[in-house]
Tab-separated table of N, CA and C in Angstrom:
chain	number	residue	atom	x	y	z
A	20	UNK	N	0.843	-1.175	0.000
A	20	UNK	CA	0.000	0.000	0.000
A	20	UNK	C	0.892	1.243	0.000
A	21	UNK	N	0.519	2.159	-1.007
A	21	UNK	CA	1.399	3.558	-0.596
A	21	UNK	C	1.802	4.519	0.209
A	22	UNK	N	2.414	4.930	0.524
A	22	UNK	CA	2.352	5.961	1.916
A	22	UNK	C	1.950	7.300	0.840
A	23	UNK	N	2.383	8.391	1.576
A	23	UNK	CA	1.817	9.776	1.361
A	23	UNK	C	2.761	10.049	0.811
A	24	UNK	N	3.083	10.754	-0.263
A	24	UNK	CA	4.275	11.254	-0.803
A	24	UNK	C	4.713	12.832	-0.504
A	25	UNK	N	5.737	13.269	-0.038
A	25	UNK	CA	5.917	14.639	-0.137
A	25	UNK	C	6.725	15.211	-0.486
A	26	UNK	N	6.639	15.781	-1.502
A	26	UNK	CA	8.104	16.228	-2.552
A	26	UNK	C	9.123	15.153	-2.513
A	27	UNK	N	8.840	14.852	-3.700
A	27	UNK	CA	10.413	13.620	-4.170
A	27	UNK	C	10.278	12.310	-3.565
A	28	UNK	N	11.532	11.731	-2.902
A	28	UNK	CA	11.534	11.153	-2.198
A	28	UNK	C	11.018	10.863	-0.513
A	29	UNK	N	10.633	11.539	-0.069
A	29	UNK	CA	10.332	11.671	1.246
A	29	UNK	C	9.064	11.247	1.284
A	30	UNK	N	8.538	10.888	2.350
A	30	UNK	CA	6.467	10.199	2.453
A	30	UNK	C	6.152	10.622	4.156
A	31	UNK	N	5.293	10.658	4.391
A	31	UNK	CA	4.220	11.275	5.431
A	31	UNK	C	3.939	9.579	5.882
A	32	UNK	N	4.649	9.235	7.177
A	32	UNK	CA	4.178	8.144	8.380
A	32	UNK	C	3.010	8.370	9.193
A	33	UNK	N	2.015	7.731	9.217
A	33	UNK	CA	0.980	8.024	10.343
A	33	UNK	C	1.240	6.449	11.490
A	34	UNK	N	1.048	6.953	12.770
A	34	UNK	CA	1.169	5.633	13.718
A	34	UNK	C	0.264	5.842	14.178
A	35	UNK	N	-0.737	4.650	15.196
A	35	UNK	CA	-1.556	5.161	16.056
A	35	UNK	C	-1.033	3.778	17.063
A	36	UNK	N	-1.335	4.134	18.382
A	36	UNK	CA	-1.390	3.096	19.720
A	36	UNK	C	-2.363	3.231	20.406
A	37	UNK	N	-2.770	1.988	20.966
A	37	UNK	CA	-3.629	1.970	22.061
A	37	UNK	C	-3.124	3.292	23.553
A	38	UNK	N	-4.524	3.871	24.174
A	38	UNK	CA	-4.089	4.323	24.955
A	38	UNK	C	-4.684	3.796	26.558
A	39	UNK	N	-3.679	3.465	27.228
A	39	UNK	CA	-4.153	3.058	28.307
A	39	UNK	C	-4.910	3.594	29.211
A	40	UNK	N	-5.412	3.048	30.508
A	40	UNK	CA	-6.461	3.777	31.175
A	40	UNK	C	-5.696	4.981	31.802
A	41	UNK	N	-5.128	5.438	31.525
A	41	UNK	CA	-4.292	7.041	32.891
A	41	UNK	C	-4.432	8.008	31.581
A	42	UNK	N	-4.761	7.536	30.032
A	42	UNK	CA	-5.081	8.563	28.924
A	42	UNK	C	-3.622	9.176	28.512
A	43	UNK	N	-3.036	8.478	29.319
A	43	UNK	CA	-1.708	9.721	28.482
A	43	UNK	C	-0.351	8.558	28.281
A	44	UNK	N	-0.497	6.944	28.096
A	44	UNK	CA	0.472	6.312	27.871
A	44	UNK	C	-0.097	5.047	26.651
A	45	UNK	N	1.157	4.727	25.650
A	45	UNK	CA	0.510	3.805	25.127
A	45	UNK	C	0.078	2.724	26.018
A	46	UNK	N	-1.240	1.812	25.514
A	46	UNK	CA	-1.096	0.484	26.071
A	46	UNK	C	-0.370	-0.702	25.639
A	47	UNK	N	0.025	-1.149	24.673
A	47	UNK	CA	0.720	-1.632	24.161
A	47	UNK	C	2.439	-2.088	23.946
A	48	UNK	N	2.468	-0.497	24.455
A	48	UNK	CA	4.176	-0.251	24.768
A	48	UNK	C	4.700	0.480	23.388
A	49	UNK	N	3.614	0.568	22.595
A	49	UNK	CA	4.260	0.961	21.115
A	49	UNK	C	3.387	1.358	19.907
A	50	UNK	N	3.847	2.037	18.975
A	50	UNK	CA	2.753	2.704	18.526
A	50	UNK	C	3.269	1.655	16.816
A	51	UNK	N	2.053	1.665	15.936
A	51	UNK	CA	2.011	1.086	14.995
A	51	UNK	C	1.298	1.589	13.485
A	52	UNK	N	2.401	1.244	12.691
A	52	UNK	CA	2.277	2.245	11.238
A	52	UNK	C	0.731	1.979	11.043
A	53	UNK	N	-0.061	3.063	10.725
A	53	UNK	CA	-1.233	2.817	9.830
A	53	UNK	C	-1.222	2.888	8.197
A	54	UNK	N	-1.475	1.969	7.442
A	54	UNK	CA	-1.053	1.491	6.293
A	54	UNK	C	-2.107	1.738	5.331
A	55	UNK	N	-2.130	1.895	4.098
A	55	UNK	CA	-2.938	2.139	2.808
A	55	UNK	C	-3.613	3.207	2.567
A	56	UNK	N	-2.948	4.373	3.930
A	56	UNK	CA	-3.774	5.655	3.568
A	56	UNK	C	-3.796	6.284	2.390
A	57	UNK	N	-4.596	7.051	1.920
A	57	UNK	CA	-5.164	7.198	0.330
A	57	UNK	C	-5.343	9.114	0.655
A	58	UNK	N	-5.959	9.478	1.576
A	58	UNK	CA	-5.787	10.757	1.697
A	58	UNK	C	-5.964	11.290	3.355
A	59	UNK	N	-5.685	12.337	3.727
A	59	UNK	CA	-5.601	12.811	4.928
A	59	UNK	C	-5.122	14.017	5.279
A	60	UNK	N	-4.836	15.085	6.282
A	60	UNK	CA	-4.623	16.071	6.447
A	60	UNK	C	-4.669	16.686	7.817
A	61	UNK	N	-4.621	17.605	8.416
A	61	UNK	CA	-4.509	18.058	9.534
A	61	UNK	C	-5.208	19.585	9.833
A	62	UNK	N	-6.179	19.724	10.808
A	62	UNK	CA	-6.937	20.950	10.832
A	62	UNK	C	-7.045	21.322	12.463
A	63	UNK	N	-6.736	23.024	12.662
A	63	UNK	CA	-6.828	23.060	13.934
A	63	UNK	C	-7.815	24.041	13.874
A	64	UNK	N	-8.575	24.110	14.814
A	64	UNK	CA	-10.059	25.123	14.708
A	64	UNK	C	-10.208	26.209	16.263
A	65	UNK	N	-10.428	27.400	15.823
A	65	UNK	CA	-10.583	28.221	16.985
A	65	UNK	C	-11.971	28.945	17.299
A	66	UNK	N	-12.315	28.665	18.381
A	66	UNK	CA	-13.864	29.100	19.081
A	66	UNK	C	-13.566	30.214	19.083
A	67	UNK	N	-14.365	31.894	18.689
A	67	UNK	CA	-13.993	32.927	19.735
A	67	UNK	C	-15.770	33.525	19.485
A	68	UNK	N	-15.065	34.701	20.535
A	68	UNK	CA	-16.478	35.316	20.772
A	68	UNK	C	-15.940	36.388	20.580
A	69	UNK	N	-16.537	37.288	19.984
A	69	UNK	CA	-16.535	39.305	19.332
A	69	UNK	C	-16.432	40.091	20.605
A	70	UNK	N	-15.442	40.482	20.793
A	70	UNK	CA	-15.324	41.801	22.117
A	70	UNK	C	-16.040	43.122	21.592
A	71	UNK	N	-16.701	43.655	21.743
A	71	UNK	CA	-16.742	44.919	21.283
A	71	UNK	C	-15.868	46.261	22.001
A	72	UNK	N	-14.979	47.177	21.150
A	72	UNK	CA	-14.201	47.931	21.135
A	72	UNK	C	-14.838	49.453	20.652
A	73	UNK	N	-15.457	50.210	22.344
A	73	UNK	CA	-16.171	51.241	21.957
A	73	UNK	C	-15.679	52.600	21.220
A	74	UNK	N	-13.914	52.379	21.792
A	74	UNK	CA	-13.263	53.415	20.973
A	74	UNK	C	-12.373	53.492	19.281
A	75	UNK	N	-13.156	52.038	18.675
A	75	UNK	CA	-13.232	51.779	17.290
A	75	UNK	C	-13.993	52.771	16.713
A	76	UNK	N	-13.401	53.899	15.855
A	76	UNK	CA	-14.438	54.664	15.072
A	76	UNK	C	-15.431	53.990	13.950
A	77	UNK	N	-14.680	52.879	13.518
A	77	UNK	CA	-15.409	52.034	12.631
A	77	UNK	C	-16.286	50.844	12.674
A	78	UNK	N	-16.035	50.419	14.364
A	78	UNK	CA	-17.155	49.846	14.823
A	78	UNK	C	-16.643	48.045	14.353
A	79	UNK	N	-15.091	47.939	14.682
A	79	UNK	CA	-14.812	46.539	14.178
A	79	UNK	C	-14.735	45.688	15.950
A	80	UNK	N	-14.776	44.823	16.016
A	80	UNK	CA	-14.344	44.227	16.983
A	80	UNK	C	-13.273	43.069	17.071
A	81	UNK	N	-12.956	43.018	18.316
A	81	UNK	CA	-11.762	42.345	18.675
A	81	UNK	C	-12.630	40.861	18.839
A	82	UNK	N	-11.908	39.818	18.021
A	82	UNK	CA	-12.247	38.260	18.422
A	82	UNK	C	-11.322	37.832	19.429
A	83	UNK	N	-11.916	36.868	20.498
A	83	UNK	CA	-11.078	36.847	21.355
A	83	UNK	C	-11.069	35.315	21.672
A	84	UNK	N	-10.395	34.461	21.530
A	84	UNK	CA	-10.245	33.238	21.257
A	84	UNK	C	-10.317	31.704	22.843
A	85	UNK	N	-11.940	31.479	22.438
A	85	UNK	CA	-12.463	30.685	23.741
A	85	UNK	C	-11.935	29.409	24.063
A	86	UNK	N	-11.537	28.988	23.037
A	86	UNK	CA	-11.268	27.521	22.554
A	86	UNK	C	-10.365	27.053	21.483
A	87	UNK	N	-9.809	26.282	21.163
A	87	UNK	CA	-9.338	25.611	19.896
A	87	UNK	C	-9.007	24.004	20.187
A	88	UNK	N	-9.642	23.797	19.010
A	88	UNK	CA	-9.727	21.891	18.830
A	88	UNK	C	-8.506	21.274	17.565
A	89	UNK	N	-8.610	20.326	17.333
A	89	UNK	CA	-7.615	19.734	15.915
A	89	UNK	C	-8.398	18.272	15.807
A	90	UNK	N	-8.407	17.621	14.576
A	90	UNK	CA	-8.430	16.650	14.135
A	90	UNK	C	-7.556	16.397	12.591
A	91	UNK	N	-7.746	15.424	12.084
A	91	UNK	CA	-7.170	14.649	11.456
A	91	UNK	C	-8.166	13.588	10.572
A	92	UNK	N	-8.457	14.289	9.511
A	92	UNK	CA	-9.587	12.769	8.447
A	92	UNK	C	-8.270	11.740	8.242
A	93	UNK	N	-9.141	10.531	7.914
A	93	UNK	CA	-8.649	9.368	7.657
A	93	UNK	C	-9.323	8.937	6.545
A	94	UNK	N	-8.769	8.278	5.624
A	94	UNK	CA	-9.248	7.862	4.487
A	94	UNK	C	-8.249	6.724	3.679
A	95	UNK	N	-8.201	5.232	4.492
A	95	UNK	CA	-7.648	4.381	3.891
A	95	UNK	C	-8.254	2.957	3.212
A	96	UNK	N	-7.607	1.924	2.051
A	96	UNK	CA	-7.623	0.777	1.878
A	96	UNK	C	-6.549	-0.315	2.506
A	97	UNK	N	-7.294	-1.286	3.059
A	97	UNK	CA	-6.333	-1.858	3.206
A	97	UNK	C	-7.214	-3.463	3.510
A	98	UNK	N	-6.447	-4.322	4.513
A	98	UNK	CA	-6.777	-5.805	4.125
A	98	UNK	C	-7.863	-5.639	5.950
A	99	UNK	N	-8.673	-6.065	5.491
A	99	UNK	CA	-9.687	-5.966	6.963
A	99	UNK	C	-8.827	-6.925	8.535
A	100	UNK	N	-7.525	-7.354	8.702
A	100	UNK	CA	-6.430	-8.104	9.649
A	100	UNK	C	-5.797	-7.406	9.679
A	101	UNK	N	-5.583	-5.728	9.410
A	101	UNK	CA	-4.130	-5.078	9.550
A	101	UNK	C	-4.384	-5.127	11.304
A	102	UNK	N	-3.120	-5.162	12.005
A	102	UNK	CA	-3.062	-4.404	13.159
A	102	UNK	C	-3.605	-2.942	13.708
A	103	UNK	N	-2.940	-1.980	12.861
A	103	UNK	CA	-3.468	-0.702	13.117
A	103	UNK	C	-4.659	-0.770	12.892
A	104	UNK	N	-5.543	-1.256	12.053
A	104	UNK	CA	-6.615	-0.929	11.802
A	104	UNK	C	-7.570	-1.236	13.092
A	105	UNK	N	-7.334	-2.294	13.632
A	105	UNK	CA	-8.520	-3.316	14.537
A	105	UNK	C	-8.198	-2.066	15.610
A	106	UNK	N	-6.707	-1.504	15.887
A	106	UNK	CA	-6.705	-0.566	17.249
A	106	UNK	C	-7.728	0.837	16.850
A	107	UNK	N	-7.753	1.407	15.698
A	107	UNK	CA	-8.583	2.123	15.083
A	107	UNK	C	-10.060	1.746	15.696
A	108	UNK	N	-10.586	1.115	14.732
A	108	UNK	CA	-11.710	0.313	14.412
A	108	UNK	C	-12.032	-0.178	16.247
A	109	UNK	N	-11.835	-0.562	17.057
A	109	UNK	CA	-11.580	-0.688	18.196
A	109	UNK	C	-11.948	0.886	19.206
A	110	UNK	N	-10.962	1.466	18.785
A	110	UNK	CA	-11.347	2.890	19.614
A	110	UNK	C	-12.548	3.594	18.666
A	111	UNK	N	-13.295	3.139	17.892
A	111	UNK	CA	-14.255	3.702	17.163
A	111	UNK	C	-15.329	3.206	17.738
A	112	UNK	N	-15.236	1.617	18.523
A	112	UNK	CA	-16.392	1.018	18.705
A	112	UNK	C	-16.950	1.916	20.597
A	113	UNK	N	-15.384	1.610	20.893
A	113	UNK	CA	-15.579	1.933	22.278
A	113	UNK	C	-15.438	3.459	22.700
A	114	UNK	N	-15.649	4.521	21.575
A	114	UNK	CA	-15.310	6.004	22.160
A	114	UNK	C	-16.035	6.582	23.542
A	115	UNK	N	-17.390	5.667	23.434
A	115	UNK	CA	-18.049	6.206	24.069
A	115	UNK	C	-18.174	5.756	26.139
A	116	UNK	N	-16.629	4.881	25.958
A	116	UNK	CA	-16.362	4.888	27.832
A	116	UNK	C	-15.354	4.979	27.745
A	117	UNK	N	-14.734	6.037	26.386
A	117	UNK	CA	-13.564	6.730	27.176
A	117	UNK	C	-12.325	6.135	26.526
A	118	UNK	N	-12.399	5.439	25.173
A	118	UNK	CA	-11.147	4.890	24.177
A	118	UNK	C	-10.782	5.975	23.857
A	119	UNK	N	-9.323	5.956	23.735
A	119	UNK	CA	-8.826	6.839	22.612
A	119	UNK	C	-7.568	6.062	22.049
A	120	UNK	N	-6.651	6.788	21.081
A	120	UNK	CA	-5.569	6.229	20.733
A	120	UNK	C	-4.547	7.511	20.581
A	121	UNK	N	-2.999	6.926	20.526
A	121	UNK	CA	-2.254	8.032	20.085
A	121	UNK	C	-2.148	7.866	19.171
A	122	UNK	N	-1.672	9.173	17.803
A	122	UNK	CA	-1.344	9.358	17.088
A	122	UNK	C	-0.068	10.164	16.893
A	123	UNK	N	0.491	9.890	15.828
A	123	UNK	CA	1.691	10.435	15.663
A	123	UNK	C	1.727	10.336	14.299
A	124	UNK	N	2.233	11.886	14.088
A	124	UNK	CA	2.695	11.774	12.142
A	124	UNK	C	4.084	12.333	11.942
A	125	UNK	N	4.824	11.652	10.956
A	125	UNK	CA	6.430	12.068	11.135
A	125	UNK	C	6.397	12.399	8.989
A	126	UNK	N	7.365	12.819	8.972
A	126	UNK	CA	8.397	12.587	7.851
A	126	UNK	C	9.140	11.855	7.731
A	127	UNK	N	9.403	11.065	6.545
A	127	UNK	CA	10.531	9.973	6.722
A	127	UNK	C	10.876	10.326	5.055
A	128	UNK	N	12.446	9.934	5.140
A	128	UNK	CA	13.145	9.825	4.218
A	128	UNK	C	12.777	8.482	3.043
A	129	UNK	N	13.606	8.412	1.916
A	129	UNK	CA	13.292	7.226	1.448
A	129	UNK	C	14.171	6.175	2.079
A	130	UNK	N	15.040	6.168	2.556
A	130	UNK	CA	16.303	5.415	3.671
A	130	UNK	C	14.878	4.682	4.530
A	131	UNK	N	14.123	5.031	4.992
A	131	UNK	CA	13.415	5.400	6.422
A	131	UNK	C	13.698	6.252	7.581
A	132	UNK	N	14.866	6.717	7.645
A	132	UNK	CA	14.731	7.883	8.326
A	132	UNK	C	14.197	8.820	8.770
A	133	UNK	N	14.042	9.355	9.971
A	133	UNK	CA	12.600	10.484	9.908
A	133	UNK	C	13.194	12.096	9.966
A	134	UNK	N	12.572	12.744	9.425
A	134	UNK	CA	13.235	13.729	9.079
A	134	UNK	C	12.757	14.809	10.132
A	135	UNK	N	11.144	14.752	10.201
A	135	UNK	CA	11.126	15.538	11.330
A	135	UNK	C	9.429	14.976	11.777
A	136	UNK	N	9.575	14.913	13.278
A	136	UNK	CA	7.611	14.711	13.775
A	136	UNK	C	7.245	16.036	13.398
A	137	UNK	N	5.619	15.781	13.162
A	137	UNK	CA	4.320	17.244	12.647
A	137	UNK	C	3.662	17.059	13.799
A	138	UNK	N	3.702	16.017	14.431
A	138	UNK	CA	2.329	15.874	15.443
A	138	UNK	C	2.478	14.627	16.202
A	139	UNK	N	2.255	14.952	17.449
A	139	UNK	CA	1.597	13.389	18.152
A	139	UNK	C	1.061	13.886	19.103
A	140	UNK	N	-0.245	13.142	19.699
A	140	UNK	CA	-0.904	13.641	20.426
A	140	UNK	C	-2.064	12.521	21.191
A	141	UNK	N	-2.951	12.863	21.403
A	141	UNK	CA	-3.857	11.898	21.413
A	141	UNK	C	-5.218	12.276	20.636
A	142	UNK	N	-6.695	10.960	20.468
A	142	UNK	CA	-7.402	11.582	19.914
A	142	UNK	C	-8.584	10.449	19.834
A	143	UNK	N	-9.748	10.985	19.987
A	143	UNK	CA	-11.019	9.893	20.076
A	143	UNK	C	-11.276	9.648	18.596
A	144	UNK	N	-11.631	8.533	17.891
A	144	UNK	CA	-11.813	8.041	17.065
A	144	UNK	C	-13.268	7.990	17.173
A	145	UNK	N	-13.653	9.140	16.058
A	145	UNK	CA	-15.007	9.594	15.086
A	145	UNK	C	-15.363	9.690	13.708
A	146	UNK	N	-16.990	9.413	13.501
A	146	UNK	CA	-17.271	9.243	12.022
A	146	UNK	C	-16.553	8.244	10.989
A	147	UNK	N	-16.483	7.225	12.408
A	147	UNK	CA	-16.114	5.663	11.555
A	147	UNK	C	-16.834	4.768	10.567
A	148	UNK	N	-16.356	4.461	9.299
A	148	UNK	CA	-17.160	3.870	8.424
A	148	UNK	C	-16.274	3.149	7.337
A	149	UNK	N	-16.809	2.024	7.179
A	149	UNK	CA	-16.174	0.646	6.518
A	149	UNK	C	-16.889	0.469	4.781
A	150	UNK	N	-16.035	0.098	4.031
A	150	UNK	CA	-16.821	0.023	2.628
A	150	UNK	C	-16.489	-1.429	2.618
A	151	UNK	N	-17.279	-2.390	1.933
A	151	UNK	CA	-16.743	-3.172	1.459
A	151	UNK	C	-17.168	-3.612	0.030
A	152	UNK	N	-15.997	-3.420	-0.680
A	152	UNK	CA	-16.161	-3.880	-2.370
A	152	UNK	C	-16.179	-5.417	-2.423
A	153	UNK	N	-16.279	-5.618	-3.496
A	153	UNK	CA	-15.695	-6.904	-4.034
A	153	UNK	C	-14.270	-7.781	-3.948
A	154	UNK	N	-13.764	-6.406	-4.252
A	154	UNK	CA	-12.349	-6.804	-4.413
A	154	UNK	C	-11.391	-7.017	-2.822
A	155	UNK	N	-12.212	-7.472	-1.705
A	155	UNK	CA	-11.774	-8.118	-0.795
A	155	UNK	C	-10.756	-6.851	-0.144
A	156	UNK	N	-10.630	-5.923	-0.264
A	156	UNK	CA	-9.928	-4.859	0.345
A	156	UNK	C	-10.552	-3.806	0.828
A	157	UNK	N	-9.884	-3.663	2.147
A	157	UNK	CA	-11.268	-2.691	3.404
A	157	UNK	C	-11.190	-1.215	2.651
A	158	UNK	N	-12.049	-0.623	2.866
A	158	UNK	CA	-11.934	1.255	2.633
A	158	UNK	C	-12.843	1.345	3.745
A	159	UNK	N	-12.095	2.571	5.108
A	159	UNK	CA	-12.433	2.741	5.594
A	159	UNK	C	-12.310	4.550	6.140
A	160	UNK	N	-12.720	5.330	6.899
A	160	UNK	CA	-12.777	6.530	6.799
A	160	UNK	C	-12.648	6.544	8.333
A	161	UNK	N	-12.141	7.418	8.747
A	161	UNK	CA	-12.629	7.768	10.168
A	161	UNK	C	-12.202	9.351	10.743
A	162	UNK	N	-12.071	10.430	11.846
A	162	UNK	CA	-11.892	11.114	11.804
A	162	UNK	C	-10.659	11.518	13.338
A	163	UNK	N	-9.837	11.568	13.366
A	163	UNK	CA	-8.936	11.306	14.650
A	163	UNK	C	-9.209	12.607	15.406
A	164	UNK	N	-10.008	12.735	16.025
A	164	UNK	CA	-10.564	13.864	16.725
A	164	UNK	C	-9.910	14.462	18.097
A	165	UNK	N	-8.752	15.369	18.145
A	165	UNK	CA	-7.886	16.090	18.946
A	165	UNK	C	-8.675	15.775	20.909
A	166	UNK	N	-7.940	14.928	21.620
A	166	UNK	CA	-8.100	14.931	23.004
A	166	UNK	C	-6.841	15.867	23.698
A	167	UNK	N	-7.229	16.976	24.003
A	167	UNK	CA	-5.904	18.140	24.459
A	167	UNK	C	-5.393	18.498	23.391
A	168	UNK	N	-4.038	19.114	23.878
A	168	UNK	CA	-3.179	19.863	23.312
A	168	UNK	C	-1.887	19.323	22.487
A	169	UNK	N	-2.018	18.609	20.964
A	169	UNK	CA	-1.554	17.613	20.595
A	169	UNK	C	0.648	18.673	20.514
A	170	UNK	N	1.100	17.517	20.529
A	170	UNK	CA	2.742	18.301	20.466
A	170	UNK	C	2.721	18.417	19.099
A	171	UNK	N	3.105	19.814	18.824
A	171	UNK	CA	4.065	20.314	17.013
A	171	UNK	C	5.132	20.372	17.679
A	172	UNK	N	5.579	19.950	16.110
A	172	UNK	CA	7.353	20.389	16.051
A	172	UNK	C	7.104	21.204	15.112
């Protein structure tokens, strides 16, 4: 299955791990490539509310920022036995007492080398959904939905 390509030689790694019950360690001990992604991306979103600024002659206001969230779409094929997937597919079934998983996205060389992490963090697994064709290979979608304050580099 392909990875993500980014300029030239280099490709976009996604991992995800189980997260144990304290929310902030893998369970597993280790995090694991997610494979056959097809498209994906990264979005961070900010809540605010309008201050109003009476000594604006023009009557603009100041936004003042309540909140901010991040997620991550998912959009892969792959064989319905991958590993990553079942930990996915898994924290999709159980979001609702409190699953999540980590994620982590790096750069890697064509060597394998990583060139630099974009992100790892944690994140509840939403808007899960499975296709199944003919052709015996899963397509599945899901949405890695930001739990805290994920780490940039």
């Amino acid at each position: 299955m392909p990875n993500f390509l980014v300029g030239g030689s280099n490709k976009i790694e996604v991992k995800v791990s189980a997260i144990a019950a304290d929310n902030a360690s893998p369970a597993n001990g280790g995090s694991t490539r997610l494979l056959g992604g097809t498209q994906s991306g990264f979005n961070i979103s900010s809540d605010t509310v309008d201050s109003s600024v009476f000594e604006d002659e023009m009557g603009f206001t100041y936004g003042v920022v309540t909140g901010q969230s991040w997620d991550i779409p998912w959009t892969a094929n792959l064989l319905a036995d991958d590993p990553a997937h079942q930990i996915v597919k898994d924290a999709a079934f159980n979001a609702v007492s409190g699953s999540k998983v980590g994620i982590t996205v790096i750069v890697k060389n064509k060597e394998g080398g990583t060139i630099i992490s974009l992100l790892d963090g944690v994140a509840i697994v939403t808007n899960y959904a499975e296709g199944y064709p003919a052709d015996g290979i899963l397509t599945y979608n899901c949405t890695f939905t930001g739990y805290g304050k994920p780490d940039l580099v």
